[in-house]
Amino acid sequence: MSTPTELLREAAALFPDEVVTQAHVRHFDLPGAGRFALITLDNGLDHTKPTTFGPASLAHLSAAIDQVEHEAANGEIVGVGITGKPFIFAVGADLKGVGLLKRREDALASGHGGHEVFKRLSGLAVPTFAYYNGAAMGGGVEVGLHCAYRTVSAALPAFSLPEVFLGLVPGWGGCTLLPNLIGAEKAVKVVIENSLNQNRQLKGVQVFELGIADAIFEGADFLEQSLLWTAAVLKGEIAVERPEVDRGEAWDQAVATGRFLADGKVHGAAPAAYRALDIIAAAKDGDLQAGFDAEDEALADLIMSGELRSGLYAFDLVQRRAKRPAGAPDKSLARPVDKVGVVGAGLMASQLALLFVRRLEVPVVLTDIDQARVDKGVGYVHAEIDKLLAKGRVNQDKANRLKGLVSGVLDKAEGFADADFVIEAVFEEIGVKQQVFAEVEAVVPEGAILATNTSSLSVSEMASKLKHPERVVGFHFFNPVAVLPLLEIVRGEATDDASLATAFAVAKKLKKSAVLVKDAPAFVVNRILTRFMGEIQNVIDEGTPVAVAEKAVEPLGLPMSPLVLLELVGPAIGLHVSETLHGAFPERFTVSPNLKAVVEAGKRGFYVYDSGKPELDPEVAALLQQGDKVLTEEQVRDRVLDAVAEEISLMLAEGVVAEPQDIDLCLITGAGWPFHLGGITPYLDRAGVTERVTGKRFLAPGVASVPAA
């Protein structure tokens, strides 16, 4: 086996553009304890460029450990600590380097090389300490787990092992060391549950409460207090005591719970969670080296998998493409927005008002057809701000200020005379929206933007009767507004660059992922989901049992089944969008008579939950009129995926978005589709669906897939 230095040298040659993290060693005399060595991880950039571990970075850490190892062996130091630059401890492996790996042996070497460096910390002749001073993720968490003791800053904003979320396992000790430190139940929460819940982060206090850190100190003097605590530990004044880990039935139950969670989230469609759980299960006997070896093998397999490459692709879309929207006009054209108007005061409009006032902190005025509705909308926003106050998300002064910025009036002229941006969220009927915009245009300033939150109607038609259609833009949010990041920004036929630039500038302040979309029926997400759902409804109408149709798409690992999603959206809204798309593309989009019957019967969905899980509502079952064509799960899945591939291909040909990447970004951020699918196009390519339907792939080989060796 190659030495760590040789492994890292070989890996570094594959990744010449690495942003290298240095490992600086400095020394302190701890009061009454002796000379102490502190390693600081720093890539030389500010906190907006977090510190990562690529092969050259690991080599620098290994060299620093060489130095302190020599000092420890010679009795020159009493201990070694490791910490990070301001606000950042370390955020793990450099994912750009992982994406470059083409051979399994290189992937295996990357896992083994990291282990060999980190293990050296636990092998030093003196005690080792990790000081989690700032954000710590993945390998950043794991390097600390190899130390004997850990402290954490109370100000630490983000701490996680996010690998399963991306399609990997915590592969430099996380799956093995964490359960042996805090027990399997807590480890499964961090490694599996948090990862599969959209990479949920821990705060500093949670890290301490879980037992990952032995002490917690305030952020202002965190390092100073950590070093004083270290001195007390070294002098024997503080004895760190940890609860004994339960290695009996509780360990097995925790792993079983983890498998249940994974099944509920990915339905066996992505291997990472299951590989992590296998390693956690085996770690019960405390054999650390066997666990490290298993982590190496899992990393090698997963790095060479399509799911991981799709996960890296999805991560890049969310982290980079979302911040630089394709086709957005020059931001210098954007006009300032110092007051916002919201037409409507229902739930969606009220959610929008809350978002605008929280993010822009400018006056927001709601209007509606009667005072009771206006009061209810303003009351909703005020109540939600009070909830933020109760949770400590805002202080009393800010809560008062935000509530003071939100008001409601009946008279649009009174409310919108000085508004710079007015968004409507009224009934989805083109005539109603045209009337609303005509009324608004008559009272707003000349440069004000008129935005519509329509989910499927034509923005161009909505603006067609206005004197200034150039300032109308689609601004389509997804429900719940506070949770889903996507904002489809729709350019109508007359929309000018200044209006569009203003819309993108507002989207950025709202912290939304904006995608430029052509004014086409139902835009992106609703068009794809309606085609997807339409085929499910078609096979049910033709005779396939509901349970078979639903189960057919489980292998995709979607966040919820099609009919549960329909219930969330609302059958009436689903029917409306399908009718809109049927009107535009009757040859591909159908209107399900069974769905229509469900809506006319006033049912909220296909299921009841009397037993705690979804079961077909007997009243809905009685409504269903089905044919005699029964398909298998595989036949249903092929039919649904073929339809989706066809629709995406047509959308790209129409120029609805710039590239397949925008389709994927929309599905990830607007519909919660999982990273391991990469949205949808990488999955369709990987499964051979795209070529079967269109004769070519959506993405070039090596994009969201393993590049050719």
XYZ file of C-alpha atoms in Angstrom:
709
model
C 0.000 0.000 0.000
C 1.289 3.480 -0.865
C 2.182 5.875 1.955
C -0.180 8.810 2.704
C 2.323 11.199 1.128
C 2.469 9.149 -2.072
C -1.339 8.820 -2.223
C -1.806 12.547 -1.796
C 0.866 13.398 -4.358
C -0.876 11.174 -6.929
C -4.282 12.665 -6.109
C -2.986 16.241 -6.301
C -1.830 15.616 -9.859
C -5.478 14.928 -10.790
C -6.634 18.200 -9.244
C -4.258 21.002 -10.294
C -6.772 23.822 -9.614
C -7.305 23.056 -5.928
C -7.663 26.026 -3.572
C -5.075 24.851 -1.087
C -5.645 24.990 2.668
C -2.515 25.666 4.682
C -2.032 24.209 8.171
C -0.103 26.779 10.209
C 1.528 25.679 13.463
C 2.065 28.114 16.301
C 2.860 27.605 19.976
C 1.483 28.884 23.286
C 2.496 28.470 26.897
C -0.686 27.329 28.608
C -0.897 28.588 32.214
C 0.512 25.914 34.474
C 0.315 23.249 31.769
C 3.229 23.809 29.402
C 3.971 24.459 25.738
C 1.077 23.750 23.382
C 0.927 23.502 19.570
C -2.059 24.900 17.682
C -2.721 24.022 14.017
C -4.872 26.591 12.171
C -6.552 25.614 8.893
C -6.656 28.575 6.501
C -6.925 28.844 2.708
C -5.938 32.511 2.770
C -9.387 33.715 1.653
C -12.212 35.316 3.640
C -15.179 33.455 5.106
C -17.076 33.555 1.790
C -14.554 30.970 0.481
C -14.718 28.221 3.106
C -11.723 26.046 3.877
C -11.782 22.621 2.218
C -9.643 19.482 2.073
C -8.297 18.583 -1.337
C -5.232 16.358 -1.724
C -2.701 19.209 -1.491
C -4.520 20.563 1.573
C -4.342 17.153 3.243
C -0.622 17.065 2.422
C -0.155 20.403 4.230
C -2.028 19.062 7.254
C 0.094 15.913 7.160
C 3.250 18.060 7.132
C 1.981 20.020 10.150
C 1.301 16.748 11.943
C 4.873 15.659 11.082
C 6.113 18.703 12.984
C 3.940 18.303 16.090
C 4.495 14.529 16.107
C 8.228 15.162 16.348
C 7.715 17.770 19.087
C 5.416 15.467 21.035
C 7.816 12.513 20.799
C 10.635 14.707 22.113
C 8.568 16.018 25.020
C 8.590 19.576 23.657
C 4.797 20.025 23.809
C 2.031 18.872 26.135
C -0.794 18.843 23.609
C -1.987 19.707 20.095
C -5.066 21.649 19.014
C -6.658 22.265 15.643
C -8.930 25.161 14.683
C -9.968 27.213 11.673
C -9.854 30.729 10.268
C -12.436 33.305 11.438
C -16.028 32.015 11.055
C -14.919 28.761 9.374
C -13.472 25.586 10.854
C -13.498 23.496 7.657
C -16.297 22.331 5.361
C -14.925 19.007 4.210
C -13.609 17.488 1.020
C -13.256 19.725 -2.014
C -16.141 18.436 -4.135
C -14.692 19.828 -7.359
C -11.815 17.385 -6.941
C -14.172 14.473 -6.246
C -15.983 15.184 -9.518
C -12.727 14.859 -11.466
C -12.046 11.273 -10.388
C -12.436 8.814 -13.261
C -11.170 5.502 -11.836
C -12.260 3.518 -8.802
C -8.666 3.102 -7.635
C -8.280 6.894 -7.521
C -11.521 7.199 -5.568
C -10.329 4.515 -3.145
C -7.021 6.333 -2.727
C -8.773 9.614 -1.899
C -10.680 7.966 0.928
C -7.671 6.086 2.230
C -5.411 9.144 2.012
C -7.770 11.230 4.149
C -8.038 8.490 6.748
C -4.302 8.076 6.963
C -3.783 11.792 7.637
C -6.627 12.227 10.139
C -5.728 9.031 12.055
C -2.355 10.500 12.883
C -4.029 12.991 15.225
C -5.315 10.207 17.450
C -1.903 8.528 17.366
C 0.119 11.427 18.780
C 1.984 10.977 22.048
C 0.066 13.902 23.606
C -3.654 14.716 23.955
C -5.320 16.335 20.946
C -8.079 18.949 20.898
C -10.404 20.246 18.171
C -11.831 23.744 18.533
C -14.910 24.093 16.304
C -14.794 27.875 16.022
C -17.043 28.217 12.946
C -18.870 26.304 10.223
C -17.854 22.642 10.193
C -19.127 20.095 7.699
C -18.101 16.700 6.398
C -14.370 16.234 6.676
C -14.218 19.336 8.857
C -16.358 17.561 11.445
C -14.439 14.322 10.987
C -10.950 15.732 11.546
C -12.225 16.873 14.944
C -13.637 13.422 15.713
C -10.114 12.006 15.473
C -9.059 14.246 18.361
C -9.396 13.248 22.016
C -11.385 16.340 23.032
C -13.579 18.933 21.311
C -14.972 22.369 22.116
C -17.581 24.270 20.114
C -18.512 27.926 19.728
C -22.000 28.915 20.832
C -22.028 31.154 17.740
C -21.325 28.267 15.342
C -24.057 28.538 12.668
C -23.724 25.270 10.762
C -22.388 21.834 11.667
C -23.248 18.709 9.710
C -22.237 15.512 8.017
C -24.036 16.209 4.720
C -22.523 13.422 2.628
C -25.654 11.242 2.401
C -27.567 14.269 1.081
C -25.083 14.432 -1.800
C -24.848 10.692 -2.430
C -21.739 9.821 -0.355
C -21.076 8.545 3.160
C -19.103 10.368 5.850
C -15.951 8.606 4.716
C -13.087 9.940 6.856
C -14.310 8.510 10.128
C -17.813 9.914 10.490
C -19.746 6.651 10.175
C -17.372 4.866 12.553
C -16.228 7.398 15.131
C -19.478 9.308 15.686
C -21.610 6.351 16.878
C -18.741 5.201 19.078
C -18.654 8.687 20.606
C -22.344 9.551 21.088
C -24.162 6.271 20.409
C -25.917 4.955 17.330
C -29.239 6.749 17.878
C -27.725 10.237 17.893
C -25.295 9.338 15.109
C -28.157 8.170 12.871
C -29.888 11.502 13.494
C -26.799 13.441 12.357
C -25.682 11.186 9.488
C -29.036 10.021 8.083
C -32.023 11.994 9.349
C -30.518 15.478 9.119
C -28.935 14.779 5.737
C -32.140 13.464 4.225
C -34.070 16.446 5.566
C -32.521 18.837 3.039
C -29.136 18.824 4.811
C -30.420 20.172 8.123
C -27.664 21.933 10.077
C -26.853 21.830 13.788
C -26.063 24.935 15.826
C -23.239 25.084 18.350
C -25.459 24.403 21.343
C -26.910 21.294 19.656
C -23.402 19.991 18.954
C -22.676 20.281 22.670
C -26.004 18.789 23.771
C -25.475 15.764 21.501
C -22.144 15.120 23.221
C -20.046 15.718 20.116
C -18.280 18.580 21.904
C -17.102 18.366 25.524
C -17.428 22.099 26.222
C -19.117 25.148 24.709
C -17.954 28.771 24.885
C -19.241 32.094 23.587
C -18.022 33.165 20.164
C -16.407 36.457 21.227
C -13.517 34.840 23.113
C -14.002 31.249 22.019
C -10.385 30.325 21.330
C -9.087 31.984 24.501
C -11.650 30.150 26.641
C -10.980 26.876 24.816
C -7.257 27.159 25.543
C -7.909 27.905 29.225
C -10.202 24.861 29.358
C -7.516 22.812 27.616
C -4.975 23.850 30.256
C -7.388 22.749 32.999
C -7.872 19.358 31.288
C -4.124 18.860 30.874
C -3.514 19.750 34.534
C -6.209 17.303 35.646
C -8.441 20.042 37.059
C -11.228 19.075 34.646
C -12.062 15.443 33.943
C -14.132 14.957 30.798
C -16.780 12.320 31.431
C -18.938 10.920 28.665
C -21.970 8.636 28.987
C -21.291 4.997 28.222
C -22.459 4.063 24.730
C -25.239 1.451 24.639
C -23.951 -1.342 22.401
C -26.954 -3.586 22.909
C -30.391 -3.649 21.351
C -30.564 0.164 21.263
C -27.793 0.222 18.657
C -29.644 -2.226 16.407
C -32.904 -0.324 16.870
C -31.223 2.944 15.873
C -29.957 1.384 12.642
C -33.417 -0.055 11.920
C -34.916 3.399 12.486
C -32.366 4.820 10.064
C -33.398 2.313 7.399
C -37.046 3.242 7.924
C -36.171 6.934 7.503
C -34.163 6.200 4.355
C -36.981 4.122 2.877
C -39.400 6.962 3.548
C -37.170 9.517 1.814
C -35.484 7.715 -1.092
C -37.384 4.394 -1.293
C -34.182 2.483 -1.985
C -33.458 4.635 -5.050
C -30.124 6.004 -3.802
C -27.527 3.786 -2.101
C -25.680 6.277 0.127
C -27.925 6.166 3.207
C -27.948 2.369 3.222
C -24.158 2.122 2.879
C -23.743 4.561 5.777
C -26.141 2.525 7.907
C -24.259 -0.691 7.124
C -21.052 0.903 8.424
C -22.781 2.284 11.529
C -24.252 -1.175 12.199
C -20.820 -2.798 11.946
C -19.231 -0.126 14.165
C -21.115 -1.604 17.134
C -18.121 -3.815 18.005
C -15.783 -0.813 18.272
C -13.313 -2.024 15.626
C -12.307 1.374 14.265
C -9.918 0.190 11.564
C -12.511 -2.162 10.107
C -14.891 0.784 10.017
C -12.346 2.997 8.265
C -11.725 0.293 5.676
C -15.472 -0.031 5.077
C -15.718 3.753 4.660
C -12.943 3.635 2.033
C -14.745 0.941 0.047
C -18.085 2.745 0.272
C -16.519 6.015 -0.870
C -14.876 4.319 -3.829
C -18.136 2.684 -4.935
C -20.253 5.788 -4.446
C -17.814 8.219 -6.075
C -18.057 6.086 -9.195
C -21.870 6.016 -9.093
C -24.303 7.996 -11.206
C -26.213 9.078 -8.097
C -23.160 10.807 -6.618
C -22.312 12.548 -9.889
C -25.923 13.700 -10.124
C -25.694 14.923 -6.538
C -22.545 16.930 -7.286
C -24.194 18.344 -10.409
C -27.267 19.334 -8.386
C -25.089 20.888 -5.682
C -23.298 22.967 -8.308
C -26.623 24.117 -9.777
C -27.910 25.273 -6.396
C -24.637 26.837 -5.250
C -23.507 28.458 -8.509
C -26.001 28.569 -11.359
C -28.796 29.742 -9.064
C -26.677 32.740 -8.102
C -25.916 33.692 -11.728
C -29.199 33.145 -13.608
C -28.771 32.388 -17.310
C -30.114 35.168 -19.526
C -30.674 37.746 -16.772
C -30.123 41.349 -17.992
C -27.312 43.534 -16.670
C -28.074 44.219 -13.004
C -27.166 47.895 -13.469
C -30.502 48.325 -15.292
C -32.481 47.464 -12.163
C -34.554 50.210 -10.552
C -34.785 50.663 -6.756
C -37.760 49.163 -4.926
C -38.685 51.142 -1.827
C -42.344 50.172 -1.511
C -44.265 47.026 -2.467
C -47.950 46.555 -3.193
C -49.748 43.197 -3.006
C -53.100 42.771 -4.741
C -55.049 40.205 -2.777
C -54.950 39.310 0.894
C -55.584 35.576 0.807
C -53.101 32.990 2.048
C -50.738 33.168 -0.935
C -50.811 36.976 -1.030
C -50.224 37.131 2.722
C -47.255 34.783 2.436
C -45.818 37.057 -0.260
C -46.339 40.146 1.893
C -44.525 38.450 4.782
C -41.592 37.502 2.555
C -41.276 40.992 1.051
C -41.342 42.775 4.389
C -38.864 40.368 5.995
C -36.326 40.491 3.185
C -36.702 44.012 1.771
C -37.738 45.762 4.998
C -39.755 48.343 3.032
C -43.434 49.317 3.357
C -45.777 46.606 2.057
C -49.434 47.381 1.379
C -52.135 44.752 0.772
C -55.470 45.394 -0.928
C -58.546 43.234 -1.448
C -62.251 43.565 -2.232
C -63.435 44.143 1.339
C -62.029 45.320 4.674
C -62.474 41.947 6.392
C -60.156 40.269 3.877
C -57.607 43.070 4.135
C -57.619 42.867 7.923
C -57.249 39.087 7.817
C -54.244 39.350 5.474
C -52.472 41.984 7.572
C -53.324 39.987 10.704
C -51.714 36.888 9.206
C -48.454 38.737 8.527
C -48.395 40.253 12.017
C -49.068 36.848 13.598
C -46.246 35.218 11.632
C -43.845 37.961 12.746
C -44.924 37.312 16.348
C -44.063 33.632 15.824
C -40.591 34.642 14.626
C -40.224 36.740 17.784
C -41.288 33.826 19.998
C -38.691 31.586 18.323
C -35.954 34.174 18.779
C -35.586 34.684 15.015
C -36.132 38.453 15.436
C -35.902 40.712 18.488
C -38.723 42.879 19.827
C -37.519 46.035 18.098
C -37.303 44.344 14.712
C -40.672 42.656 15.163
C -42.268 46.018 15.921
C -40.559 47.620 12.929
C -41.614 44.858 10.520
C -45.213 44.913 11.698
C -45.224 48.685 11.338
C -44.206 48.341 7.689
C -47.230 46.172 6.791
C -50.611 47.792 6.182
C -53.785 47.242 4.206
C -56.205 49.472 2.331
C -59.196 49.047 0.045
C -58.294 51.890 -2.308
C -55.491 50.937 -4.718
C -54.838 54.602 -5.493
C -54.227 55.274 -1.821
C -52.044 52.214 -1.334
C -50.042 52.067 -4.553
C -49.535 55.708 -5.602
C -45.866 55.555 -4.604
C -45.239 51.802 -4.968
C -42.264 50.652 -7.049
C -43.281 47.003 -7.317
C -46.836 45.617 -7.275
C -47.538 41.883 -7.375
C -50.961 40.329 -7.855
C -52.036 37.044 -6.311
C -55.717 36.881 -7.204
C -57.964 34.246 -8.790
C -56.401 32.352 -11.731
C -58.621 33.745 -14.469
C -57.178 35.846 -17.264
C -60.010 38.403 -17.301
C -59.740 38.996 -13.562
C -55.998 39.516 -13.786
C -56.292 41.865 -16.776
C -58.797 43.963 -14.845
C -56.545 44.073 -11.777
C -53.550 45.205 -13.826
C -55.599 47.889 -15.580
C -56.672 49.261 -12.194
C -53.112 49.143 -10.849
C -51.559 50.721 -13.955
C -53.874 53.706 -13.564
C -52.512 54.608 -10.116
C -48.856 53.508 -9.892
C -45.797 55.608 -10.837
C -44.481 55.377 -14.389
C -41.504 53.165 -13.536
C -43.330 50.696 -11.251
C -43.083 46.989 -12.014
C -46.316 45.010 -12.353
C -45.687 41.386 -11.378
C -47.994 38.391 -11.558
C -47.780 35.265 -9.457
C -49.739 33.263 -12.047
C -48.871 29.573 -12.176
C -49.982 28.876 -15.735
C -51.573 31.831 -17.538
C -49.941 33.889 -20.283
C -48.057 36.921 -18.966
C -48.147 38.474 -22.441
C -51.924 38.155 -22.687
C -52.269 39.568 -19.181
C -50.296 42.664 -20.248
C -51.782 42.987 -23.730
C -54.433 45.620 -22.874
C -52.137 47.892 -20.859
C -50.600 51.153 -22.008
C -47.198 49.970 -20.775
C -47.008 46.177 -21.177
C -43.207 46.409 -21.075
C -43.224 46.615 -17.268
C -45.201 43.421 -16.687
C -43.230 40.393 -15.559
C -44.092 36.918 -14.295
C -42.971 36.343 -10.720
C -44.091 32.813 -9.929
C -43.461 31.564 -6.382
C -43.961 28.047 -5.072
C -45.966 27.034 -2.054
C -45.007 27.183 0.787
C -43.351 30.475 -0.140
C -41.060 30.543 2.894
C -39.691 27.060 2.188
C -39.263 26.517 -1.558
C -36.460 28.659 -3.025
C -37.518 28.733 -6.685
C -38.840 31.849 -8.366
C -39.758 31.476 -12.051
C -39.244 34.912 -13.611
C -41.236 35.081 -16.833
C -40.447 37.456 -19.659
C -43.546 38.445 -21.578
C -43.408 39.404 -25.247
C -43.227 43.115 -24.363
C -41.238 42.954 -21.096
C -38.213 45.255 -21.279
C -34.733 44.687 -19.837
C -35.103 47.261 -17.048
C -38.243 45.569 -15.696
C -36.643 42.169 -15.953
C -33.437 43.356 -14.269
C -35.506 44.841 -11.444
C -37.333 41.536 -11.011
C -34.033 39.650 -10.741
C -32.651 42.220 -8.274
C -35.746 41.821 -6.098
C -35.488 38.020 -6.317
C -31.910 38.181 -5.048
C -32.942 40.328 -2.070
C -35.732 37.839 -1.379
C -33.017 35.124 -1.287
C -34.777 33.137 -3.998
C -33.238 31.054 -6.780
C -34.465 32.840 -9.893
C -34.687 31.160 -13.303
C -35.537 33.083 -16.474
C -38.474 31.437 -18.227
C -40.143 32.111 -21.571
C -43.830 32.968 -21.478
C -45.073 29.476 -22.289
C -48.061 27.616 -20.800
C -47.439 26.642 -17.133
C -43.776 27.682 -17.472
C -41.398 24.938 -16.168
C -42.285 23.105 -12.962
C -46.039 22.979 -13.420
C -45.717 21.918 -17.041
C -43.412 19.008 -16.214
C -45.346 17.956 -13.111
C -48.647 18.163 -14.990
C -47.327 15.912 -17.764
C -45.929 13.556 -15.105
C -49.162 13.548 -13.105
C -51.242 13.400 -16.275
C -49.721 10.090 -17.308
C -50.287 8.679 -13.806
C -53.933 9.766 -14.015
C -54.240 8.379 -17.555
C -53.113 4.880 -16.575
C -55.509 4.960 -13.594
C -58.357 6.071 -15.842
C -57.509 3.285 -18.299
C -57.671 0.599 -15.595
C -54.401 0.301 -13.653
C -55.043 0.133 -9.883
C -54.171 3.323 -7.986
C -51.656 1.502 -5.769
C -49.778 0.100 -8.797
C -49.635 3.499 -10.518
C -48.326 5.158 -7.352
C -45.757 2.454 -6.592
C -44.439 2.519 -10.144
C -42.504 5.742 -9.611
C -41.136 4.892 -6.146
C -37.723 3.939 -7.621
C -37.154 7.610 -8.443
C -37.017 8.369 -4.717
C -39.248 11.435 -5.018
C -40.158 13.358 -1.839
C -43.790 12.209 -2.075
C -45.973 10.054 -4.293
C -47.904 11.675 -7.183
C -51.322 11.576 -5.535
C -49.983 12.838 -2.195
C -48.415 15.704 -4.159
C -51.779 16.344 -5.832
C -53.343 16.587 -2.388
C -50.711 19.126 -1.327
C -51.225 21.231 -4.464
C -54.981 20.834 -4.305
C -57.001 18.780 -6.818
C -58.824 21.898 -8.053
C -55.560 23.664 -8.858
C -54.207 20.506 -10.503
C -57.353 20.285 -12.615
C -57.107 23.967 -13.583
C -53.483 23.624 -14.724
C -54.266 20.441 -16.676
C -57.156 22.236 -18.406
C -54.859 25.165 -19.274
C -52.241 22.833 -20.739
C -54.845 20.736 -22.527
C -56.007 23.919 -24.203
C -52.437 24.663 -25.332
C -51.283 21.131 -26.177
C -54.364 18.889 -26.519
C -52.392 16.090 -28.157
C -50.215 15.571 -25.030
C -52.149 16.888 -22.027
C -55.425 15.324 -21.008
C -58.086 16.322 -18.502
C -58.818 13.307 -16.314
C -62.560 12.698 -15.889
C -61.813 10.983 -12.593
C -59.874 14.005 -11.311
C -62.759 16.213 -12.416
C -65.168 14.000 -10.484
C -62.983 14.210 -7.370
C -62.948 18.011 -7.587
C -66.701 18.259 -8.225
C -67.300 16.049 -5.191
C -65.320 18.516 -3.080
C -62.707 15.955 -2.087
C -59.317 17.282 -0.935
C -57.468 14.298 -2.329
C -57.554 10.597 -3.125
C -56.551 9.413 0.346
C -57.739 9.271 3.937
C -55.321 8.874 6.832
C -57.432 7.135 9.463
C -54.699 4.557 10.093
C -51.906 7.134 10.071
C -50.842 6.288 6.538
C -52.495 7.062 3.196
C -55.309 4.720 2.143
C -57.612 5.188 -0.834
C -60.704 7.086 0.292
C -63.726 4.742 -0.168
C -65.773 7.701 -1.418
C -63.119 8.450 -4.043
C -62.923 4.763 -4.981
C -66.681 4.843 -5.599
C -66.249 7.826 -7.927
C -63.536 6.243 -10.099
C -64.581 5.096 -13.546
C -61.821 2.864 -14.955
C -61.265 0.929 -18.155
C -59.846 -2.582 -18.409
C -56.250 -1.813 -19.478
C -54.043 -2.843 -16.565
C -50.315 -2.053 -16.728
C -47.450 -3.383 -14.629
C -45.349 -1.064 -12.469
C -42.546 -1.206 -15.039
C -44.913 -0.359 -17.903
C -46.335 2.577 -15.945
C -42.868 3.843 -15.078
C -41.680 3.633 -18.694
C -44.747 5.443 -19.934
C -44.452 8.235 -17.360
C -40.720 8.754 -17.894
C -41.064 8.674 -21.677
C -43.715 11.392 -21.424
C -41.512 13.545 -19.180
C -38.490 13.140 -21.469
C -40.595 14.109 -24.477
C -41.983 17.186 -22.720
C -38.561 18.396 -21.567
C -37.180 17.929 -25.064
C -40.022 20.017 -26.501
C -39.569 22.711 -23.854
C -35.875 23.013 -24.702
C -36.682 23.183 -28.402
C -39.194 25.966 -27.671
C -36.605 27.882 -25.654
C -38.675 27.845 -22.465
C -35.343 27.902 -20.591
C -31.759 28.257 -21.759
C -30.468 24.745 -21.006
C -31.364 21.410 -19.364
C -29.554 22.682 -16.248
C -32.365 25.201 -15.729
C -34.987 22.452 -15.911
C -33.121 20.567 -13.189
C -32.609 23.649 -11.036
C -36.347 24.342 -11.213
C -37.334 20.834 -10.129
C -34.808 20.743 -7.279
C -35.665 24.164 -5.854
C -39.348 24.377 -6.803
C -40.581 20.811 -6.367
C -38.058 19.343 -3.935
C -36.804 16.686 -6.342
C -33.801 14.915 -4.830
C -30.155 15.673 -5.465
C -29.431 12.033 -6.356
C -31.613 12.468 -9.463
C -29.798 15.696 -10.326
C -33.267 17.135 -10.869
C -34.485 14.908 -13.721
C -32.378 15.076 -16.882
C -29.343 13.165 -15.485
C -31.665 10.392 -14.338
C -33.384 10.189 -17.710
C -29.978 10.047 -19.398
C -28.657 7.423 -16.968
C -31.742 5.227 -17.345
C -31.536 5.369 -21.156
C -34.939 7.056 -21.393
C -33.734 10.186 -23.198
C -32.067 8.302 -26.033
C -35.058 5.970 -26.329
C -37.400 8.943 -26.729
C -35.291 11.585 -28.480
C -32.298 9.705 -29.870
C -29.760 11.709 -27.851
C -28.850 12.619 -24.267
C -29.845 15.873 -22.585
C -26.386 16.298 -21.039
C -22.954 15.551 -22.456
C -21.146 12.482 -21.036
C -19.227 13.521 -17.928
C -21.849 16.122 -16.952
C -23.718 14.594 -13.997
C -22.055 11.281 -14.841
C -18.635 9.681 -14.424
C -16.254 11.066 -17.078
C -14.571 8.566 -19.377
C -11.212 7.393 -18.033
